[in-house]
CSV table of C-alpha atoms and ligand atoms in Angstrom, one decimal:
chain,number,residue,atom,x,y,z
F,1,UNK,CA,36.6,4.2,-15.7
F,2,UNK,CA,36.4,7.3,-13.7
F,3,UNK,CA,39.4,8.7,-11.9
F,4,UNK,CA,39.4,11.3,-9.1
F,5,UNK,CA,42.6,13.3,-8.7
F,6,UNK,CA,43.2,14.9,-5.3
F,7,UNK,CA,46.1,17.4,-4.8
F,8,UNK,CA,46.0,16.7,-1.0
F,9,UNK,CA,47.4,18.7,1.9
F,10,UNK,CA,44.6,21.2,2.2
F,11,UNK,CA,42.5,21.6,5.3
F,12,UNK,CA,38.8,21.8,4.4
F,13,UNK,CA,37.1,25.0,5.7
F,14,UNK,CA,33.5,26.3,5.2
F,15,UNK,CA,30.0,24.9,5.1
F,16,UNK,CA,28.5,22.1,3.3
F,17,UNK,CA,24.9,21.0,2.9
F,18,UNK,CA,24.0,17.3,3.2
F,19,UNK,CA,21.6,15.8,0.6
F,20,UNK,CA,18.6,13.6,1.3
F,21,UNK,CA,19.3,10.0,2.5
F,22,UNK,CA,20.0,7.2,0.0
F,23,UNK,CA,18.9,4.6,2.3
F,24,UNK,CA,15.7,6.3,3.1
F,25,UNK,CA,14.8,7.2,-0.4
F,26,UNK,CA,15.2,3.6,-1.8
F,27,UNK,CA,12.6,1.8,0.3
F,28,UNK,CA,10.2,4.9,0.1
F,29,UNK,CA,10.4,4.8,-3.7
F,30,UNK,CA,9.5,1.1,-3.5
F,31,UNK,CA,6.6,1.8,-1.2
F,32,UNK,CA,5.1,4.1,-3.8
F,33,UNK,CA,4.2,0.9,-5.7
F,34,UNK,CA,1.8,-0.1,-2.8
F,35,UNK,CA,-0.9,2.0,-4.4
F,36,UNK,CA,-1.9,3.6,-7.6
F,37,UNK,CA,-1.5,7.2,-8.0
F,38,UNK,CA,1.0,10.0,-7.8
F,39,UNK,CA,3.3,10.5,-4.9
F,40,UNK,CA,5.9,13.3,-4.5
F,41,UNK,CA,9.2,12.7,-2.8
F,42,UNK,CA,11.3,15.7,-1.8
F,43,UNK,CA,14.9,16.1,-1.0
F,44,UNK,CA,15.8,13.2,-3.1
F,45,UNK,CA,19.4,12.7,-3.9
F,46,UNK,CA,20.3,12.4,-7.6
F,47,UNK,CA,22.6,9.5,-7.2
F,48,UNK,CA,23.2,6.4,-9.1
F,49,UNK,CA,21.4,4.0,-6.8
F,50,UNK,CA,18.3,6.1,-6.9
F,51,UNK,CA,18.5,6.2,-10.8
F,52,UNK,CA,18.6,2.5,-10.7
F,53,UNK,CA,15.5,2.3,-8.5
F,54,UNK,CA,14.0,4.7,-10.9
F,55,UNK,CA,14.8,2.1,-13.8
F,56,UNK,CA,13.2,-0.6,-11.6
F,57,UNK,CA,10.0,1.3,-11.0
F,58,UNK,CA,9.8,2.3,-14.7
F,59,UNK,CA,10.3,-1.3,-15.9
F,60,UNK,CA,7.3,-2.2,-13.7
F,61,UNK,CA,5.3,0.5,-15.7
F,62,UNK,CA,5.6,3.5,-13.3
F,63,UNK,CA,6.3,7.1,-14.7
F,64,UNK,CA,8.9,9.2,-12.8
F,65,UNK,CA,9.8,12.8,-13.3
F,66,UNK,CA,12.4,14.9,-11.6
F,67,UNK,CA,11.9,18.6,-10.5
F,68,UNK,CA,15.2,19.6,-9.1
F,69,UNK,CA,15.4,17.3,-6.1
F,70,UNK,CA,11.7,16.4,-6.0
F,71,UNK,CA,10.8,13.1,-7.4
F,72,UNK,CA,7.3,12.7,-8.8
F,73,UNK,CA,6.4,8.9,-8.9
F,74,UNK,CA,3.1,8.0,-10.8
F,75,UNK,CA,2.3,4.4,-10.1
F,76,UNK,CA,-1.0,4.3,-11.9
F,77,UNK,CA,0.3,2.6,-15.0
F,78,UNK,CA,2.2,-0.2,-13.1
F,79,UNK,CA,1.1,-3.5,-14.6
F,80,UNK,CA,4.1,-5.8,-14.1
F,81,UNK,CA,5.4,-7.5,-10.9
F,82,UNK,CA,8.5,-8.9,-12.6
F,83,UNK,CA,12.0,-7.1,-12.1
F,84,UNK,CA,14.5,-8.2,-14.8
F,85,UNK,CA,17.7,-10.0,-13.6
F,86,UNK,CA,20.1,-7.3,-15.0
F,87,UNK,CA,18.4,-4.6,-12.8
F,88,UNK,CA,18.3,-6.9,-9.9
F,89,UNK,CA,22.1,-7.4,-10.2
F,90,UNK,CA,23.0,-3.8,-10.6
F,91,UNK,CA,21.8,-2.9,-7.2
F,92,UNK,CA,21.2,-5.1,-4.1
F,93,UNK,CA,18.5,-2.6,-2.9
F,94,UNK,CA,16.4,-3.4,-5.9
F,95,UNK,CA,15.1,-6.4,-3.7
F,96,UNK,CA,13.1,-3.7,-1.7
F,97,UNK,CA,10.4,-3.9,-4.3
F,98,UNK,CA,9.5,-7.5,-3.1
F,99,UNK,CA,7.3,-6.4,-0.1
F,100,UNK,CA,5.6,-3.8,-2.0
F,101,UNK,CA,4.8,-5.7,-5.0
F,102,UNK,CA,3.4,-8.5,-2.8
F,103,UNK,CA,1.2,-5.8,-1.0
F,104,UNK,CA,-0.2,-4.5,-4.3
F,105,UNK,CA,-0.4,-7.6,-6.5
F,106,UNK,CA,0.1,-10.6,-4.2
F,107,UNK,CA,2.9,-11.7,-6.4
F,108,UNK,CA,6.4,-10.7,-7.5
F,109,UNK,CA,9.2,-12.2,-9.6
F,110,UNK,CA,12.7,-11.1,-8.6
F,111,UNK,CA,16.1,-12.7,-8.6
F,112,UNK,CA,19.0,-12.9,-6.2
F,113,UNK,CA,20.9,-9.7,-6.1
F,114,UNK,CA,24.1,-11.8,-6.3
F,115,UNK,CA,27.2,-11.4,-4.2
F,116,UNK,CA,28.6,-8.0,-3.2
F,117,UNK,CA,31.9,-6.5,-2.7
F,118,UNK,CA,31.5,-6.3,1.2
F,119,UNK,CA,29.9,-9.7,2.0
F,120,UNK,CA,27.5,-12.4,0.7
F,121,UNK,CA,24.3,-10.5,1.9
F,122,UNK,CA,21.7,-13.4,1.6
F,123,UNK,CA,17.9,-12.8,1.6
F,124,UNK,CA,16.9,-15.6,3.8
F,125,UNK,CA,15.4,-13.2,6.5
F,126,UNK,CA,13.4,-11.3,4.0
F,127,UNK,CA,11.9,-14.5,2.6
F,128,UNK,CA,11.4,-16.1,6.2
F,129,UNK,CA,9.4,-13.0,7.2
F,130,UNK,CA,7.3,-13.0,4.1
F,131,UNK,CA,6.6,-16.7,4.4
F,132,UNK,CA,5.2,-16.0,7.9
F,133,UNK,CA,2.8,-13.6,6.1
F,134,UNK,CA,1.6,-16.4,3.8
F,135,UNK,CA,4.0,-15.9,0.9
F,136,UNK,CA,5.0,-19.1,-1.0
F,137,UNK,CA,8.5,-18.9,-3.0
F,138,UNK,CA,9.3,-20.9,-6.0
F,139,UNK,CA,13.0,-20.7,-7.0
F,140,UNK,CA,14.2,-21.8,-10.5
F,141,UNK,CA,17.1,-20.8,-12.7
F,142,UNK,CA,17.9,-18.1,-10.1
F,143,UNK,CA,14.5,-16.5,-10.3
F,144,UNK,CA,12.5,-16.2,-7.2
F,145,UNK,CA,8.7,-16.2,-7.8
F,146,UNK,CA,6.7,-15.0,-4.8
F,147,UNK,CA,3.1,-15.7,-4.5
F,148,UNK,CA,0.4,-14.9,-2.0
F,149,UNK,CA,-3.2,-14.9,-2.8
F,150,UNK,CA,-3.9,-13.7,0.7
F,151,UNK,CA,-1.4,-11.9,3.1
F,152,UNK,CA,-2.2,-12.5,6.8
F,153,UNK,CA,-0.6,-10.7,9.7
F,154,UNK,CA,1.9,-12.7,11.8
F,155,UNK,CA,4.3,-12.6,14.7
F,156,UNK,CA,7.8,-12.5,13.1
F,157,UNK,CA,11.1,-12.7,15.1
F,158,UNK,CA,14.0,-11.8,13.1
F,159,UNK,CA,17.1,-13.8,13.7
F,160,UNK,CA,19.2,-10.6,13.3
F,161,UNK,CA,18.0,-7.0,12.8
F,162,UNK,CA,18.3,-6.7,9.0
F,163,UNK,CA,17.4,-3.4,7.7
F,164,UNK,CA,16.2,-4.5,4.4
F,165,UNK,CA,14.2,-7.5,5.8
F,166,UNK,CA,12.5,-5.2,8.3
F,167,UNK,CA,11.4,-2.8,5.4
F,168,UNK,CA,10.3,-5.5,3.1
F,169,UNK,CA,8.1,-7.1,5.8
F,170,UNK,CA,6.7,-3.7,6.8
F,171,UNK,CA,5.8,-3.1,3.2
F,172,UNK,CA,4.2,-6.5,2.7
F,173,UNK,CA,2.3,-6.3,6.1
F,174,UNK,CA,0.6,-2.8,5.6
F,175,UNK,CA,-1.9,-4.5,3.4
F,176,UNK,CA,-2.1,-7.9,5.0
F,177,UNK,CA,-5.3,-9.0,6.9
F,178,UNK,CA,-4.9,-8.6,10.6
F,179,UNK,CA,-1.9,-7.5,12.8
F,180,UNK,CA,1.9,-8.1,12.2
F,181,UNK,CA,4.5,-7.8,14.9
F,182,UNK,CA,8.1,-7.7,13.9
F,183,UNK,CA,10.4,-8.4,16.8
F,184,UNK,CA,14.2,-7.8,16.8
F,185,UNK,CA,13.4,-5.3,14.0
F,186,UNK,CA,16.2,-3.1,12.8
F,187,UNK,CA,16.0,0.4,14.5
F,188,UNK,CA,17.8,2.5,11.8
F,189,UNK,CA,16.4,6.1,11.2
F,190,UNK,CA,15.6,5.2,7.6
F,191,UNK,CA,13.1,2.6,8.9
F,192,UNK,CA,11.4,5.4,10.9
F,193,UNK,CA,11.3,7.5,7.7
F,194,UNK,CA,9.6,4.6,5.9
F,195,UNK,CA,7.1,4.3,8.8
F,196,UNK,CA,6.4,8.0,8.4
F,197,UNK,CA,5.9,7.7,4.7
F,198,UNK,CA,3.6,4.5,5.1
F,199,UNK,CA,1.5,6.3,7.7
F,200,UNK,CA,1.0,9.2,5.3
F,201,UNK,CA,-0.3,6.6,2.8
F,202,UNK,CA,-2.9,5.5,5.2
F,203,UNK,CA,-0.9,2.6,6.9
F,204,UNK,CA,-1.5,1.8,10.5
F,205,UNK,CA,2.0,1.3,11.9
F,206,UNK,CA,4.0,2.1,14.9
F,207,UNK,CA,7.2,1.2,16.8
F,208,UNK,CA,9.8,1.9,14.0
F,209,UNK,CA,12.9,3.0,15.8
F,210,UNK,CA,12.5,0.5,18.4
F,211,UNK,CA,13.0,-3.3,18.2
F,212,UNK,CA,9.3,-4.0,17.8
F,213,UNK,CA,7.2,-2.7,14.9
F,214,UNK,CA,3.5,-3.2,14.9
F,215,UNK,CA,1.3,-3.1,11.8
F,216,UNK,CA,-2.3,-3.4,11.4
F,217,UNK,CA,-3.2,-4.3,7.8
F,218,UNK,CA,-5.6,-1.8,6.0
F,219,UNK,CA,-7.7,-2.2,2.8
F,220,UNK,CA,-6.7,1.0,1.2
F,221,UNK,CA,-3.5,3.0,0.8
F,222,UNK,CA,-3.0,6.5,-1.0
F,223,UNK,CA,-0.2,8.3,-2.6
F,224,UNK,CA,1.6,10.7,-0.3
F,225,UNK,CA,4.0,13.7,-0.3
F,226,UNK,CA,7.1,13.4,1.7
F,227,UNK,CA,10.6,14.9,2.3
F,228,UNK,CA,13.2,12.3,3.2
F,229,UNK,CA,15.6,12.7,6.0
F,230,UNK,CA,19.1,13.9,5.5
F,231,UNK,CA,21.8,11.3,4.8
F,232,UNK,CA,23.6,10.4,8.0
F,233,UNK,CA,26.3,8.6,6.2
F,234,UNK,CA,27.0,11.6,4.0
F,235,UNK,CA,27.1,13.9,6.9
F,236,UNK,CA,29.4,11.6,8.7
F,237,UNK,CA,31.8,11.4,5.8
F,238,UNK,CA,32.0,15.2,5.8
F,239,UNK,CA,32.7,15.3,9.5
F,240,UNK,CA,35.5,12.9,8.9
F,241,UNK,CA,36.8,14.8,5.9
F,242,UNK,CA,37.1,17.9,8.3
F,243,UNK,CA,38.7,15.9,10.9
F,244,UNK,CA,41.3,14.1,8.7
F,245,UNK,CA,42.4,17.5,7.1
F,246,UNK,CA,42.6,19.2,10.4
F,247,UNK,CA,40.1,21.7,8.9
F,248,UNK,CA,36.9,23.4,10.3
F,249,UNK,CA,33.6,22.6,8.6
F,250,UNK,CA,30.0,23.4,9.4
F,251,UNK,CA,27.9,20.3,8.2
F,252,UNK,CA,24.5,21.5,7.6
F,253,UNK,CA,21.1,19.6,7.2
F,254,UNK,CA,22.0,17.1,9.8
F,255,UNK,CA,19.8,15.4,12.5
F,256,UNK,CA,22.5,15.3,15.1
F,257,UNK,CA,21.0,12.4,17.0
F,258,UNK,CA,21.6,10.2,13.9
F,259,UNK,CA,25.2,10.9,14.2
F,260,UNK,CA,25.6,10.3,17.9
F,261,UNK,CA,27.9,7.3,17.7
F,262,UNK,CA,30.3,9.2,15.3
F,263,UNK,CA,30.3,12.3,17.3
F,264,UNK,CA,31.1,10.4,20.6
F,265,UNK,CA,34.1,8.9,18.9
F,266,UNK,CA,35.2,12.1,17.2
F,267,UNK,CA,35.1,13.8,20.8
F,268,UNK,CA,37.1,10.9,22.2
F,269,UNK,CA,39.7,11.4,19.5
F,270,UNK,CA,40.0,15.1,20.6
F,271,UNK,CA,38.2,17.0,17.8
F,272,UNK,CA,36.2,20.2,18.6
F,273,UNK,CA,32.6,19.3,17.9
F,274,UNK,CA,29.7,21.9,18.2
F,275,UNK,CA,26.1,20.4,17.8
F,276,UNK,CA,23.3,22.7,16.9
F,277,UNK,CA,19.7,21.9,16.0
F,278,UNK,CA,20.4,20.8,12.5
F,279,UNK,CA,24.1,21.2,12.0
F,280,UNK,CA,27.4,20.0,13.4
F,281,UNK,CA,30.7,21.8,13.3
F,282,UNK,CA,33.9,19.8,13.3
F,283,UNK,CA,37.2,21.3,13.8
F,284,UNK,CA,40.8,19.8,14.3
F,285,UNK,CA,42.9,21.0,17.2
F,286,UNK,CA,46.2,19.7,16.1
F,287,UNK,CA,46.3,16.4,17.8
F,288,UNK,CA,44.3,13.1,17.2
F,289,UNK,CA,44.1,10.5,19.8
F,290,UNK,CA,43.6,6.9,18.8
F,291,UNK,CA,40.1,5.3,19.4
F,292,UNK,CA,38.7,1.8,19.0
F,293,UNK,CA,35.3,1.2,17.3
F,294,UNK,CA,33.1,-1.7,16.6
F,295,UNK,CA,30.4,-1.6,13.9
F,296,UNK,CA,26.9,-2.6,15.1
F,297,UNK,CA,23.4,-2.1,14.0
F,298,UNK,CA,21.9,1.3,14.9
F,299,UNK,CA,22.3,3.2,17.3
F,300,UNK,CA,25.9,1.5,17.2
F,301,UNK,CA,28.7,2.8,15.0
F,302,UNK,CA,27.5,2.5,11.4
F,303,UNK,CA,29.4,-0.1,9.1
F,304,UNK,CA,28.8,2.4,6.3
F,305,UNK,CA,31.4,4.9,8.0
F,306,UNK,CA,33.8,2.2,9.0
F,307,UNK,CA,36.2,2.6,6.1
F,308,UNK,CA,36.2,6.5,6.4
F,309,UNK,CA,36.9,6.1,10.2
F,310,UNK,CA,39.8,3.8,9.5
F,311,UNK,CA,41.2,6.4,7.2
F,312,UNK,CA,41.0,8.9,9.8
F,313,UNK,CA,42.6,6.8,12.5
F,314,UNK,CA,45.6,6.4,10.3
F,315,UNK,CA,46.6,9.9,11.3
F,316,UNK,CA,45.9,9.3,15.1
F,317,UNK,CA,48.9,9.3,17.5
F,318,UNK,CA,48.7,5.7,18.7
F,319,UNK,CA,47.0,2.3,18.0
F,320,UNK,CA,43.4,2.1,17.2
F,321,UNK,CA,41.4,-1.2,16.7
F,322,UNK,CA,38.5,-1.2,14.3
F,323,UNK,CA,36.2,-4.3,14.5
F,324,UNK,CA,33.7,-4.9,11.6
F,325,UNK,CA,30.7,-7.1,12.9
F,326,UNK,CA,28.0,-6.4,10.3
F,327,UNK,CA,29.7,-7.5,7.0
F,328,UNK,CA,32.2,-10.2,6.7
F,329,UNK,CA,34.3,-8.8,3.8
F,330,UNK,CA,34.6,-5.1,4.5
F,331,UNK,CA,38.3,-4.5,4.8
F,332,UNK,CA,39.1,-4.0,1.1
F,333,UNK,CA,40.1,-0.4,1.7
F,334,UNK,CA,42.9,-1.4,4.1
F,335,UNK,CA,45.3,-2.6,1.3
F,336,UNK,CA,44.7,0.6,-0.7
F,337,UNK,CA,45.2,2.8,2.5
F,338,UNK,CA,48.5,0.9,2.9
F,339,UNK,CA,49.5,2.1,-0.5
F,340,UNK,CA,49.2,5.6,0.8
F,341,UNK,CA,51.5,4.9,3.6
F,342,UNK,CA,49.1,3.6,6.4
F,343,UNK,CA,50.3,1.1,9.0
F,344,UNK,CA,47.4,-1.3,9.2
F,345,UNK,CA,47.3,-5.0,10.1
F,346,UNK,CA,44.1,-7.1,9.6
F,347,UNK,CA,43.5,-9.9,12.1
F,348,UNK,CA,40.1,-11.7,11.5
F,349,UNK,CA,37.3,-9.0,11.5
F,350,UNK,CA,39.6,-6.3,13.0
F,351,UNK,CA,41.9,-3.8,11.6
F,352,UNK,CA,44.7,-2.6,13.9
F,353,UNK,CA,45.9,0.8,12.9
F,354,UNK,CA,49.3,2.2,14.0
F,355,UNK,CA,49.5,5.9,13.7
F,356,UNK,CA,50.4,8.5,13.0
F,357,UNK,CA,51.3,7.6,9.5
F,358,UNK,CA,52.4,10.4,7.1
F,359,UNK,CA,50.0,9.7,4.1
F,360,UNK,CA,51.7,10.1,0.7
F,361,UNK,CA,49.8,10.2,-2.6
F,362,UNK,CA,49.5,7.1,-4.8
F,363,UNK,CA,47.3,5.4,-7.3
F,364,UNK,CA,44.6,3.5,-5.5
F,365,UNK,CA,41.5,1.7,-6.5
F,366,UNK,CA,38.0,2.0,-5.0
F,367,UNK,CA,36.3,-1.4,-4.5
F,368,UNK,CA,33.0,-0.1,-3.5
F,369,UNK,CA,31.1,3.1,-2.5
F,370,UNK,CA,32.4,3.6,1.0
F,371,UNK,CA,35.8,2.3,0.4
F,372,UNK,CA,35.9,4.8,-2.3
F,373,UNK,CA,35.0,7.6,0.2
F,374,UNK,CA,37.7,6.5,2.6
F,375,UNK,CA,40.2,6.7,-0.1
F,376,UNK,CA,39.2,10.3,-1.2
F,377,UNK,CA,39.5,11.4,2.6
F,378,UNK,CA,42.9,9.7,2.7
F,379,UNK,CA,43.8,11.6,-0.4
F,380,UNK,CA,42.7,14.9,1.1
F,381,UNK,CA,45.1,14.2,3.9
F,382,UNK,CA,48.1,13.1,1.8
F,383,UNK,CA,51.2,14.9,0.7
F,384,UNK,CA,51.4,14.9,-3.1
F,385,UNK,CA,48.7,13.9,-5.5
F,386,UNK,CA,46.4,10.9,-5.1
F,387,UNK,CA,44.5,9.1,-7.9
F,388,UNK,CA,41.4,7.2,-7.0
F,389,UNK,CA,40.5,4.6,-9.7
F,390,UNK,CA,36.9,3.1,-10.2
F,391,UNK,CA,35.7,6.5,-8.7
F,392,UNK,CA,32.2,5.8,-10.3
F,393,UNK,CA,31.5,3.8,-7.1
F,394,UNK,CA,31.2,7.3,-5.3
F,395,UNK,CA,28.2,8.2,-7.6
F,396,UNK,CA,26.1,5.4,-6.1
F,397,UNK,CA,25.8,7.4,-2.9
F,398,UNK,CA,27.2,10.9,-2.9
F,399,UNK,CA,25.6,13.7,-4.8
F,400,UNK,CA,28.2,16.0,-6.3
F,401,UNK,CA,31.0,15.0,-3.8
F,402,UNK,CA,33.9,16.6,-5.6
F,403,UNK,CA,32.0,19.9,-6.1
F,404,UNK,CA,31.1,20.1,-2.4
F,405,UNK,CA,34.8,19.4,-1.4
F,406,UNK,CA,36.0,22.0,-4.0
F,407,UNK,CA,33.7,24.5,-2.3
F,408,UNK,CA,35.5,23.6,1.1
F,409,UNK,CA,38.8,24.5,-0.6
F,410,UNK,CA,39.9,20.9,-1.8
F,411,UNK,CA,41.8,20.6,-5.0
F,412,UNK,CA,39.9,17.6,-6.5
F,413,UNK,CA,38.8,16.8,-10.0
F,414,UNK,CA,37.6,13.9,-12.2
F,415,UNK,CA,38.4,12.3,-15.5
F,416,UNK,CA,35.9,10.0,-17.2
F,417,UNK,CA,36.8,7.2,-19.6
F,418,UNK,CA,34.1,5.3,-21.0
Z,501,LIG,C1,21.3,-1.6,4.6
Z,501,LIG,C2,21.9,-0.5,3.9
Z,501,LIG,C3,23.4,-0.6,3.8
Z,501,LIG,C4,24.1,-0.8,5.3
Z,501,LIG,C5,23.4,-2.0,5.9
Z,501,LIG,C6,23.7,-2.2,7.4
Z,501,LIG,C7,20.1,0.1,2.5
Z,501,LIG,C8,19.6,0.2,1.0
Z,501,LIG,N1,21.3,-0.4,2.6
Z,501,LIG,O1,21.7,-2.9,3.8
Z,501,LIG,O2,23.9,0.7,3.4
Z,501,LIG,O3,25.5,-1.1,5.1
Z,501,LIG,O4,21.9,-1.8,5.9
Z,501,LIG,O5,23.6,-1.0,8.1
Z,501,LIG,O6,19.4,0.5,3.3
Z,501,LIG,N2,21.4,-10.7,6.5
Z,501,LIG,C9,21.2,-11.9,6.4
Z,501,LIG,N3,20.1,-12.4,5.9
Z,501,LIG,C10,19.2,-11.5,5.2
Z,501,LIG,C11,19.5,-10.1,5.3
Z,501,LIG,C12,20.6,-9.8,5.9
Z,501,LIG,O7,21.9,-12.8,6.8
Z,501,LIG,O8,18.1,-12.0,4.6
Z,501,LIG,C13,22.7,-10.2,7.1
Z,501,LIG,C14,23.6,-9.5,6.1
Z,501,LIG,O9,24.4,-10.6,5.4
Z,501,LIG,C15,24.5,-8.6,7.0
Z,501,LIG,C16,23.5,-8.2,8.1
Z,501,LIG,O10,22.5,-9.2,8.0
Z,501,LIG,O11,25.6,-9.2,7.6
Z,501,LIG,C17,22.9,-6.8,8.0
Z,501,LIG,O12,22.4,-6.6,6.6
Z,501,LIG,P1,21.1,-5.7,6.4
Z,501,LIG,O13,20.8,-4.8,7.6
Z,501,LIG,O14,20.1,-6.5,5.7
Z,501,LIG,O15,21.7,-4.8,5.2
Z,501,LIG,P2,20.9,-4.3,4.0
Z,501,LIG,O16,19.5,-3.9,4.3
Z,501,LIG,O17,21.2,-5.0,2.9
């Protein structure tokens, strides 16, 4: 188990550069499987989830090589379309290879990624969309065998705008015969980045970023060179770290439009925000007003920043209400924040936060990636020392988090016990 130690009580000051987006990188790595050849991905974060996706591609036969933050992906040796169960279980996003394998080989064998700490996260929408394209699924002993001798374009209406289902259907549809239209598609910036990569590969695709994505199948796709977008959840976490410590931080390598929902809420809470072309400065001004938030698909407030925002609102002068509508079990950080002195009550899918709480260090446990980030932020704002246990969750999605915060003046370190 990894433990992160935080001395606390130290406003973060300085500048920090955001790494490439985890959620853009993962589907783009999968998309490399659509053709044979060498693609180069740039600005790739070296984080655990990306390394698991590397394992998935390698087990299928691909060769991957890192050059700093460039990832060279050679898919010419890929011969298998079966992902072993242990890899499927170690990361939910490994299901993103389904669409690409169907596009390349007309078949894929995967398994259910299993439950998850934040909710049940089924795959019905992925499968429903693929079925419409002509895919037949056979399920036995937890394995899902997908088979489609021919993929044919179709009109698909998603029951809800699932990010992963939209991406999987896009990847299967680029090599289908005819036109596919995905309605009620997810609109996340990572889907636009996937569309941009697929277009570089030769796909005919448009509409990502709106609720309708149109794809005309093509007969040939080619390897491509692509720099992934900056990680909007990482930048949001740093903005919230500046805010909770009452510091002054310039967060660089940001697409401010992607952070609009968070920026609006931070302004409402009274923080000083300066937005430039590719950076956002966040500074405290001594007082924090309570605000209410509701998580929603993009462009609404992102569920992946809800735990960190909850940590911030513990410090606000008054009552805030946080409502989680995307995942049914994403309040696990609340009990741990209480250990640090927060006054929070959970009612159904809402957390009612009564502030301001004087946070005081304790031993707490990270249940997942973003819950872990919330506890680090609360630790930075606490009196005395905080220990965050199971801190290895942070490595799934943050590249060098402690190092970045040390450069901003935090006293934070890690011990590793294997
Ligand atoms: C992606 C992100 C994750 C983020 C989430 C929501 C990646 C790798 N991960 O996850 O960080 O928290 O979007 O912004 O990009 N659902 C179904 N059936 C399905 C698929 C989804 O009911 O077949 C439900 C889920 O249970 C959830 C909701 O749809 O309640 C949204 O999930 P989805 O958008 O699919 O999230 P992911 O793509 O898994």
